[in-house]
């Protein structure tokens, strides 16, 4: 098939590479010439394991084309996916201006054959109907098209595997022709195919992300109880998780959920609920606990620090990505700077992105040992694998004080005690 993907972020570029790898011809449209040129030369612009290799392979096979020009791609495409950003506005509402702008551009360039236009970006329920109205207004008279919602569920860090081995493929549309074309394209993708109406497809995505956020906030809430009572949150959740109705996955306490999806989608669902006159206090609590998780960790550092130099390991919002959007590291660093801490950071992928925010205000280290050397204490904010079995005896020698604040519970408290560390983790 010939398809077009508008946007080349995590969802757009990963989907483009995977569909091209299945043998389809894929056009990717962007709006920044410099970025499009870099993509053409095999630079994925983001760090995602395996993505550079997949990009290079499909560029070489001439199945992937990057362009700024809608008229080159849209008229020949059977399916057009919209994967542009929908960032939160001040009030939490999803900013849909990019979705609507590209919809107008798609409309003006539609050919005479049937085309499906489908949002893969997470958009509030009702958005695809608005896209349909824009298409009807701007499309040439001879064009034939239908709108569908086909949300993407990939996680950063495991995006390619998640796309190919999806738990489900959701296709929402009232057009049988559109559903059939999308089913054909997604045929090689593992996972149950769910066919729904537009609104249900849009809401499935928000429900999934709000549920995941709820699980994390619930785990963090229980960690607060554990800290006040001497209980151990890992033991509590391990035992509770054995109940198959509850499960253990995605219930790890720590610094709360960051990233470009969960925080923004909870806020957008709150905003949609308010507009629909629904009591959103439950979701507001999920968001509030997420903030409290970071504040709770910060308080530990401020209460128990042994000097004003701190090493920070991990800046990305989770391991295996360079993404720092809504990363707890930003909140922690901002607040430590306000308290005049000297901060030495290390992250194997996210340093360049953090530099764009903090510039010369903090020190960037080339490895975890350099960050620890001469620091009064160490804080761990992302659970990168390289920290899990690091030489802790060496770290103890390098630090001025054997003091670790671990926001991701990566070490065994008993072992840390044995090694002579003062060790503050979460809910233990
Ligand atoms: C999420 C959804 O998982 C994915 O399905 C959707 O398509 C996009 O949003 P992503 O943001 O890439 O994916 O990362 P995810 O693995 O969900 O982690 C989100 C945040 O939650 C991270 O900051 C992570 O550290 C945190 N988290 C996750 C916890 O604090 N505890 C957990 O148990 C799991």
Short mmCIF file of C-alpha atoms and ligand atoms in Angstrom, two decimals:
data_model
loop_
_atom_site.label_atom_id
_atom_site.label_comp_id
_atom_site.label_asym_id
_atom_site.label_seq_id
_atom_site.Cartn_x
_atom_site.Cartn_y
_atom_site.Cartn_z
CA UNK A 1 0.00 0.00 0.00
CA UNK A 2 1.01 3.64 -0.31
CA UNK A 3 0.45 5.56 2.89
CA UNK A 4 1.32 8.96 4.36
CA UNK A 5 2.18 9.79 7.94
CA UNK A 6 2.11 13.38 9.06
CA UNK A 7 4.53 13.99 11.91
CA UNK A 8 7.77 12.20 12.74
CA UNK A 9 7.82 12.02 16.54
CA UNK A 10 7.77 8.74 18.46
CA UNK A 11 4.42 7.61 17.06
CA UNK A 12 4.89 8.91 13.51
CA UNK A 13 8.43 7.78 12.85
CA UNK A 14 8.12 4.39 14.53
CA UNK A 15 4.85 3.65 12.67
CA UNK A 16 6.41 4.83 9.39
CA UNK A 17 9.44 2.58 9.79
CA UNK A 18 7.37 -0.45 10.83
CA UNK A 19 4.86 -0.10 7.97
CA UNK A 20 7.69 0.46 5.48
CA UNK A 21 9.44 -2.61 6.84
CA UNK A 22 6.31 -4.64 6.05
CA UNK A 23 6.83 -3.66 2.40
CA UNK A 24 4.56 -0.60 2.14
CA UNK A 25 5.62 2.65 0.53
CA UNK A 26 5.50 5.32 3.21
CA UNK A 27 5.67 9.10 2.89
CA UNK A 28 6.41 11.08 6.03
CA UNK A 29 5.50 14.76 6.02
CA UNK A 30 7.16 17.26 8.34
CA UNK A 31 7.29 21.05 8.47
CA UNK A 32 10.95 21.71 9.26
CA UNK A 33 13.38 21.50 6.35
CA UNK A 34 16.45 20.87 8.48
CA UNK A 35 14.76 17.98 10.32
CA UNK A 36 13.45 16.44 7.10
CA UNK A 37 16.97 16.53 5.64
CA UNK A 38 18.39 14.83 8.72
CA UNK A 39 15.70 12.14 8.53
CA UNK A 40 16.49 11.61 4.83
CA UNK A 41 20.07 10.98 5.89
CA UNK A 42 19.11 8.34 8.44
CA UNK A 43 19.09 10.46 11.62
CA UNK A 44 15.92 9.58 13.60
CA UNK A 45 16.22 12.81 15.69
CA UNK A 46 15.19 10.90 18.81
CA UNK A 47 16.80 8.02 20.68
CA UNK A 48 14.69 4.87 20.52
CA UNK A 49 16.33 1.43 20.56
CA UNK A 50 16.45 -0.12 17.06
CA UNK A 51 14.90 2.89 15.31
CA UNK A 52 18.04 4.15 13.55
CA UNK A 53 18.70 0.71 12.07
CA UNK A 54 15.09 0.34 10.87
CA UNK A 55 15.15 3.84 9.39
CA UNK A 56 18.41 3.25 7.52
CA UNK A 57 17.24 -0.14 6.22
CA UNK A 58 13.99 1.21 4.79
CA UNK A 59 15.58 4.36 3.36
CA UNK A 60 18.00 2.12 1.52
CA UNK A 61 15.12 -0.01 0.23
CA UNK A 62 13.49 3.23 -1.03
CA UNK A 63 10.25 2.50 0.79
CA UNK A 64 10.51 5.56 3.08
CA UNK A 65 10.29 9.11 1.77
CA UNK A 66 10.54 12.29 3.84
CA UNK A 67 9.06 15.49 2.47
CA UNK A 68 7.62 18.90 3.32
CA UNK A 69 5.30 18.72 0.33
CA UNK A 70 1.73 17.45 0.80
CA UNK A 71 1.10 17.39 -2.94
CA UNK A 72 3.84 14.78 -3.42
CA UNK A 73 2.40 12.35 -0.90
CA UNK A 74 -1.33 12.75 -0.28
CA UNK A 75 -2.82 12.32 -3.81
CA UNK A 76 -1.37 8.82 -4.17
CA UNK A 77 -1.98 7.58 -0.61
CA UNK A 78 -4.77 5.20 0.38
CA UNK A 79 -4.32 5.94 4.07
CA UNK A 80 -3.15 9.14 5.78
CA UNK A 81 -2.26 9.06 9.47
CA UNK A 82 -2.12 12.21 11.56
CA UNK A 83 0.53 11.82 14.28
CA UNK A 84 1.29 15.42 15.16
CA UNK A 85 1.65 16.61 18.77
CA UNK A 86 -1.31 17.52 20.97
CA UNK A 87 0.48 19.26 23.88
CA UNK A 88 -1.42 20.45 26.94
CA UNK A 89 -2.46 24.10 27.18
CA UNK A 90 -2.18 25.99 30.52
CA UNK A 91 -5.64 24.70 31.54
CA UNK A 92 -4.87 21.06 30.67
CA UNK A 93 -6.92 21.13 27.46
CA UNK A 94 -5.22 19.33 24.53
CA UNK A 95 -3.95 21.82 21.96
CA UNK A 96 -5.40 20.57 18.68
CA UNK A 97 -4.22 23.41 16.45
CA UNK A 98 -1.63 21.22 14.67
CA UNK A 99 -4.22 18.46 14.06
CA UNK A 100 -6.64 20.93 12.48
CA UNK A 101 -3.94 22.66 10.45
CA UNK A 102 -2.68 19.44 8.89
CA UNK A 103 -6.29 18.34 8.27
CA UNK A 104 -6.77 21.42 6.06
CA UNK A 105 -3.56 20.63 4.18
CA UNK A 106 -4.61 17.01 3.67
CA UNK A 107 -8.05 18.07 2.42
CA UNK A 108 -6.66 20.43 -0.20
CA UNK A 109 -4.40 17.70 -1.60
CA UNK A 110 -6.77 14.73 -1.71
CA UNK A 111 -6.82 12.80 -5.00
CA UNK A 112 -9.83 11.30 -6.75
CA UNK A 113 -9.52 7.79 -5.29
CA UNK A 114 -10.82 6.76 -1.86
CA UNK A 115 -8.59 7.86 1.07
CA UNK A 116 -8.85 7.10 4.78
CA UNK A 117 -7.72 9.87 7.11
CA UNK A 118 -6.98 8.60 10.58
CA UNK A 119 -5.68 10.17 13.78
CA UNK A 120 -3.00 8.15 15.54
CA UNK A 121 -2.28 11.05 17.88
CA UNK A 122 -4.21 10.95 21.15
CA UNK A 123 -7.13 13.31 20.62
CA UNK A 124 -10.10 14.07 22.88
CA UNK A 125 -13.34 12.31 22.10
CA UNK A 126 -15.13 14.20 19.32
CA UNK A 127 -11.96 15.45 17.58
CA UNK A 128 -12.18 13.13 14.56
CA UNK A 129 -15.70 14.46 13.90
CA UNK A 130 -14.19 17.96 13.76
CA UNK A 131 -11.47 16.67 11.41
CA UNK A 132 -14.24 15.28 9.20
CA UNK A 133 -15.93 18.70 9.04
CA UNK A 134 -12.63 20.36 8.05
CA UNK A 135 -12.09 17.76 5.32
CA UNK A 136 -15.63 18.25 3.99
CA UNK A 137 -15.10 22.01 3.87
CA UNK A 138 -11.70 22.02 2.13
CA UNK A 139 -11.57 18.83 0.02
CA UNK A 140 -12.01 19.02 -3.78
CA UNK A 141 -15.51 18.07 -4.98
CA UNK A 142 -14.28 14.91 -6.75
CA UNK A 143 -12.52 13.48 -3.69
CA UNK A 144 -13.80 10.48 -1.72
CA UNK A 145 -12.69 9.97 1.83
CA UNK A 146 -13.64 8.71 5.29
CA UNK A 147 -12.34 9.47 8.75
CA UNK A 148 -11.20 6.82 11.23
CA UNK A 149 -9.61 6.77 14.67
CA UNK A 150 -6.72 4.36 15.05
CA UNK A 151 -4.94 5.18 18.31
CA UNK A 152 -1.39 4.04 18.99
CA UNK A 153 -0.40 2.39 22.28
CA UNK A 154 3.40 2.17 21.94
CA UNK A 155 5.69 2.98 24.87
CA UNK A 156 8.94 4.86 24.45
CA UNK A 157 11.96 2.62 24.91
CA UNK A 158 10.12 -0.41 23.50
CA UNK A 159 8.25 1.37 20.72
CA UNK A 160 9.10 -0.92 17.79
CA UNK A 161 8.30 -4.16 19.61
CA UNK A 162 5.09 -2.60 21.03
CA UNK A 163 3.97 -1.59 17.54
CA UNK A 164 4.57 -5.01 15.99
CA UNK A 165 3.33 -7.01 18.98
CA UNK A 166 0.42 -4.84 20.02
CA UNK A 167 -2.05 -6.07 22.64
CA UNK A 168 -4.78 -4.76 20.37
CA UNK A 169 -5.35 -2.71 17.24
CA UNK A 170 -8.28 -0.33 17.64
CA UNK A 171 -10.06 0.91 14.53
CA UNK A 172 -13.01 3.25 14.93
CA UNK A 173 -15.03 4.38 11.94
CA UNK A 174 -18.51 4.36 10.47
CA UNK A 175 -17.11 3.56 7.02
CA UNK A 176 -16.73 -0.13 6.13
CA UNK A 177 -14.34 0.78 3.32
CA UNK A 178 -12.10 2.67 5.75
CA UNK A 179 -12.15 -0.18 8.28
CA UNK A 180 -11.24 -2.73 5.58
CA UNK A 181 -8.28 -0.65 4.37
CA UNK A 182 -6.97 -0.16 7.91
CA UNK A 183 -7.43 -3.87 8.67
CA UNK A 184 -5.42 -4.70 5.54
CA UNK A 185 -2.57 -2.39 6.58
CA UNK A 186 -2.50 -3.70 10.16
CA UNK A 187 -2.78 -7.35 9.10
CA UNK A 188 0.88 -8.24 9.96
CA UNK A 189 0.55 -6.64 13.39
CA UNK A 190 -0.11 -9.10 16.20
CA UNK A 191 -2.94 -8.37 18.60
CA UNK A 192 -6.69 -8.52 18.60
CA UNK A 193 -8.37 -6.18 16.13
CA UNK A 194 -11.15 -4.16 17.78
CA UNK A 195 -13.61 -2.44 15.46
CA UNK A 196 -15.63 0.38 17.04
CA UNK A 197 -17.32 3.68 16.39
CA UNK A 198 -15.19 6.85 16.30
CA UNK A 199 -15.98 8.07 19.82
CA UNK A 200 -15.27 4.72 21.48
CA UNK A 201 -11.89 4.44 19.73
CA UNK A 202 -10.95 7.92 20.91
CA UNK A 203 -12.03 7.15 24.47
CA UNK A 204 -10.25 3.75 24.56
CA UNK A 205 -6.92 5.52 24.31
CA UNK A 206 -7.67 7.97 27.16
CA UNK A 207 -9.14 5.22 29.31
CA UNK A 208 -6.01 3.09 28.91
CA UNK A 209 -3.63 5.94 29.78
CA UNK A 210 -5.76 7.20 32.68
CA UNK A 211 -5.95 3.65 34.08
CA UNK A 212 -2.16 3.26 33.84
CA UNK A 213 -1.70 6.63 35.57
CA UNK A 214 -4.19 5.55 38.24
CA UNK A 215 -2.26 2.35 38.96
CA UNK A 216 0.97 4.33 39.41
CA UNK A 217 -0.64 6.98 41.62
CA UNK A 218 -2.29 4.26 43.69
CA UNK A 219 1.10 2.57 44.21
CA UNK A 220 2.56 5.95 45.23
CA UNK A 221 -0.31 6.63 47.62
CA UNK A 222 0.30 3.27 49.32
CA UNK A 223 4.02 4.12 49.53
CA UNK A 224 3.08 7.22 51.60
CA UNK A 225 1.22 4.95 54.04
CA UNK A 226 4.24 2.64 54.18
CA UNK A 227 6.63 5.48 54.98
CA UNK A 228 4.45 6.62 57.89
CA UNK A 229 3.92 3.12 59.33
CA UNK A 230 7.18 1.26 58.68
CA UNK A 231 5.56 -1.12 56.18
CA UNK A 232 7.45 -2.08 53.02
CA UNK A 233 5.63 -1.01 49.85
CA UNK A 234 7.32 -3.61 47.63
CA UNK A 235 6.20 -6.42 49.95
CA UNK A 236 2.69 -4.99 50.19
CA UNK A 237 2.32 -4.66 46.41
CA UNK A 238 3.98 -8.03 45.69
CA UNK A 239 1.45 -9.73 47.96
CA UNK A 240 -1.53 -7.72 46.72
CA UNK A 241 -0.46 -8.25 43.12
CA UNK A 242 -0.75 -12.00 43.45
CA UNK A 243 -4.50 -11.51 43.37
CA UNK A 244 -5.08 -12.00 39.66
CA UNK A 245 -7.89 -9.45 39.71
CA UNK A 246 -5.30 -6.80 40.64
CA UNK A 247 -1.93 -7.92 39.21
CA UNK A 248 1.51 -6.47 39.88
CA UNK A 249 2.41 -4.91 36.55
CA UNK A 250 2.63 -1.13 36.24
CA UNK A 251 2.25 -0.60 39.98
CA UNK A 252 5.76 0.53 40.84
CA UNK A 253 5.97 3.53 43.16
CA UNK A 254 8.73 6.07 42.78
CA UNK A 255 8.73 9.55 41.33
CA UNK A 256 5.38 9.37 39.58
CA UNK A 257 4.61 9.16 35.89
CA UNK A 258 6.33 11.52 33.46
CA UNK A 259 6.65 11.50 29.70
CA UNK A 260 4.65 12.98 26.88
CA UNK A 261 1.52 10.88 27.37
CA UNK A 262 0.28 9.97 30.84
CA UNK A 263 0.54 13.45 32.44
CA UNK A 264 -1.01 15.21 29.45
CA UNK A 265 -3.73 12.63 28.86
CA UNK A 266 -4.92 12.69 32.49
CA UNK A 267 -5.16 16.49 32.27
CA UNK A 268 -6.98 16.33 28.94
CA UNK A 269 -9.48 13.79 30.29
CA UNK A 270 -10.11 16.08 33.27
CA UNK A 271 -10.71 18.96 30.86
CA UNK A 272 -13.09 16.90 28.70
CA UNK A 273 -14.94 15.72 31.83
CA UNK A 274 -15.41 19.30 33.05
CA UNK A 275 -16.82 20.29 29.67
CA UNK A 276 -19.26 17.36 29.90
CA UNK A 277 -20.28 18.28 33.47
CA UNK A 278 -18.75 15.11 34.92
CA UNK A 279 -17.26 15.11 38.43
CA UNK A 280 -13.54 14.75 37.75
CA UNK A 281 -12.27 14.75 41.36
CA UNK A 282 -11.06 11.15 41.03
CA UNK A 283 -8.78 12.01 38.09
CA UNK A 284 -7.70 15.23 39.81
CA UNK A 285 -6.51 13.11 42.74
CA UNK A 286 -4.53 10.87 40.39
CA UNK A 287 -2.76 13.97 39.08
CA UNK A 288 -2.28 15.44 42.57
CA UNK A 289 -0.70 12.24 43.95
CA UNK A 290 1.64 12.22 40.95
CA UNK A 291 2.87 15.67 41.99
CA UNK A 292 3.09 14.60 45.65
CA UNK A 293 5.35 11.67 44.72
CA UNK A 294 7.98 14.09 43.41
CA UNK A 295 7.51 16.50 46.34
CA UNK A 296 7.85 13.66 48.85
CA UNK A 297 11.18 12.63 47.31
CA UNK A 298 12.44 16.22 47.21
CA UNK A 299 11.57 16.64 50.91
CA UNK A 300 13.73 13.61 51.77
CA UNK A 301 16.72 15.22 50.07
CA UNK A 302 16.09 18.58 51.72
CA UNK A 303 15.63 17.00 55.18
CA UNK A 304 18.52 14.54 55.15
CA UNK A 305 21.20 16.00 52.83
CA UNK A 306 24.75 16.18 54.15
CA UNK A 307 26.06 19.10 52.12
CA UNK A 308 25.12 21.13 49.07
CA UNK A 309 26.75 19.08 46.30
CA UNK A 310 24.56 16.37 44.86
CA UNK A 311 25.12 13.80 42.13
CA UNK A 312 22.05 12.93 40.07
CA UNK A 313 21.87 9.72 38.06
CA UNK A 314 19.14 9.55 35.46
CA UNK A 315 17.41 12.48 33.75
CA UNK A 316 15.10 10.82 31.19
CA UNK A 317 11.48 10.27 32.29
CA UNK A 318 12.15 6.51 32.04
CA UNK A 319 15.04 4.31 30.87
CA UNK A 320 15.90 3.64 27.20
CA UNK A 321 14.84 7.04 25.96
CA UNK A 322 16.36 10.51 25.71
CA UNK A 323 12.95 12.09 26.34
CA UNK A 324 12.71 14.48 29.28
CA UNK A 325 9.17 15.77 28.73
CA UNK A 326 7.47 15.95 32.17
CA UNK A 327 10.49 14.10 33.62
CA UNK A 328 10.70 14.22 37.43
CA UNK A 329 14.36 15.25 37.02
CA UNK A 330 13.29 18.73 35.86
CA UNK A 331 11.22 19.32 39.00
CA UNK A 332 13.93 17.98 41.31
CA UNK A 333 16.76 19.97 39.67
CA UNK A 334 14.73 23.21 39.56
CA UNK A 335 13.96 22.96 43.27
CA UNK A 336 17.47 21.97 44.31
CA UNK A 337 18.84 24.94 42.36
CA UNK A 338 16.46 27.21 44.31
CA UNK A 339 18.09 25.83 47.48
CA UNK A 340 21.58 26.63 46.08
CA UNK A 341 22.68 23.03 45.51
CA UNK A 342 25.59 22.31 43.18
CA UNK A 343 24.31 19.60 40.87
CA UNK A 344 26.35 17.05 38.92
CA UNK A 345 24.21 15.04 36.52
CA UNK A 346 24.70 11.92 34.47
CA UNK A 347 22.36 10.19 31.99
CA UNK A 348 23.45 7.99 29.11
CA UNK A 349 21.02 9.53 26.58
CA UNK A 350 19.15 12.55 27.96
CA UNK A 351 22.01 14.92 28.85
CA UNK A 352 21.80 16.98 25.64
CA UNK A 353 18.08 17.58 26.19
CA UNK A 354 18.55 18.61 29.85
CA UNK A 355 21.33 21.00 28.74
CA UNK A 356 18.72 22.89 26.68
CA UNK A 357 16.84 23.68 29.92
CA UNK A 358 19.59 24.16 32.51
CA UNK A 359 22.59 25.24 30.38
CA UNK A 360 25.52 26.29 32.59
CA UNK A 361 23.59 26.08 35.87
CA UNK A 362 24.52 22.42 36.48
CA UNK A 363 27.53 20.19 35.71
CA UNK A 364 27.31 17.42 33.11
CA UNK A 365 29.30 14.24 33.76
CA UNK A 366 30.52 11.60 31.33
CA UNK A 367 29.81 8.62 33.60
CA UNK A 368 28.12 7.82 36.93
CA UNK A 369 31.44 7.66 38.78
CA UNK A 370 32.43 11.17 37.74
CA UNK A 371 29.09 12.47 39.05
CA UNK A 372 29.57 10.71 42.39
CA UNK A 373 33.17 11.84 42.87
CA UNK A 374 33.37 14.48 45.60
CA UNK A 375 29.56 14.82 45.88
CA UNK A 376 27.97 15.00 49.33
CA UNK A 377 25.22 12.56 48.29
CA UNK A 378 23.66 10.83 45.31
CA UNK A 379 20.07 10.82 44.02
CA UNK A 380 18.79 8.27 41.48
CA UNK A 381 15.93 9.51 39.31
CA UNK A 382 15.78 7.00 36.41
CA UNK A 383 16.28 3.24 36.69
CA UNK A 384 18.76 2.76 33.82
CA UNK A 385 20.17 -0.79 33.81
CA UNK A 386 23.74 0.47 34.16
CA UNK A 387 23.02 1.60 37.74
CA UNK A 388 21.56 -1.70 38.91
CA UNK A 389 24.82 -3.62 39.35
CA UNK A 390 27.25 -0.75 39.52
CA UNK A 391 30.30 -1.06 41.80
CA UNK A 392 28.70 0.35 44.95
CA UNK A 393 31.89 -0.03 46.98
CA UNK A 394 33.63 2.27 44.51
CA UNK A 395 30.69 4.70 44.66
CA UNK A 396 30.97 4.75 48.46
CA UNK A 397 34.64 5.69 48.20
CA UNK A 398 33.94 8.43 45.64
CA UNK A 399 31.10 10.09 47.58
CA UNK A 400 31.97 12.35 50.50
CA UNK A 401 29.18 10.73 52.49
CA UNK A 402 27.70 7.24 51.98
CA UNK A 403 24.25 8.70 51.33
CA UNK A 404 21.88 7.67 48.52
CA UNK A 405 18.34 8.86 47.73
CA UNK A 406 16.81 6.32 45.38
CA UNK A 407 13.60 7.41 43.65
CA UNK A 408 13.23 4.11 41.80
CA UNK A 409 13.90 1.47 44.48
CA UNK A 410 16.63 -0.25 42.49
CA UNK A 411 18.70 -1.57 45.42
CA UNK A 412 17.95 -3.91 48.28
CA UNK A 413 17.80 -1.85 51.51
CA UNK A 414 19.39 -4.70 53.51
CA UNK A 415 22.37 -4.87 51.14
CA UNK A 416 22.76 -1.11 51.26
CA UNK A 417 22.83 -1.19 55.05
CA UNK A 418 25.43 -3.95 54.93
CA UNK A 419 27.57 -1.88 52.57
CA UNK A 420 27.39 1.00 55.06
CA UNK A 421 25.12 3.33 53.10
CA UNK A 422 22.45 5.57 54.53
CA UNK A 423 19.80 4.73 51.96
CA UNK A 424 16.46 6.46 51.43
CA UNK A 425 14.18 4.83 48.88
CA UNK A 426 10.41 5.05 48.32
CA UNK A 427 7.90 3.42 50.66
CA UNK A 428 10.46 1.19 52.34
C1 LIG B 1 2.64 5.45 27.90
C2 LIG B 1 1.75 4.21 27.75
O1 LIG B 1 2.32 3.13 28.50
C3 LIG B 1 1.60 3.84 26.29
O2 LIG B 1 0.72 2.75 26.14
C4 LIG B 1 1.05 5.06 25.53
O3 LIG B 1 0.94 4.77 24.13
C5 LIG B 1 1.96 6.25 25.73
O4 LIG B 1 2.11 6.51 27.13
P1 LIG B 1 5.28 5.95 27.86
O5 LIG B 1 4.90 7.34 28.25
O6 LIG B 1 6.25 5.75 26.75
O7 LIG B 1 3.95 5.11 27.46
O8 LIG B 1 5.93 5.24 29.14
P2 LIG B 1 5.43 4.25 30.28
O9 LIG B 1 6.24 3.03 30.24
O10 LIG B 1 3.96 4.10 30.27
O11 LIG B 1 5.86 5.07 31.60
C6 LIG B 1 5.26 6.34 31.91
C7 LIG B 1 5.80 6.88 33.21
O12 LIG B 1 5.30 6.12 34.30
C8 LIG B 1 7.33 6.85 33.36
O13 LIG B 1 7.75 8.07 33.95
C9 LIG B 1 7.60 5.70 34.30
O14 LIG B 1 8.77 5.87 35.04
C10 LIG B 1 6.35 5.75 35.18
N1 LIG B 1 6.00 4.45 35.78
C11 LIG B 1 5.63 3.40 35.01
C12 LIG B 1 5.99 4.33 37.18
O15 LIG B 1 6.32 5.27 37.91
N2 LIG B 1 5.60 3.14 37.72
C13 LIG B 1 5.22 2.06 36.98
O16 LIG B 1 4.85 1.04 37.56
C14 LIG B 1 5.24 2.21 35.57
#
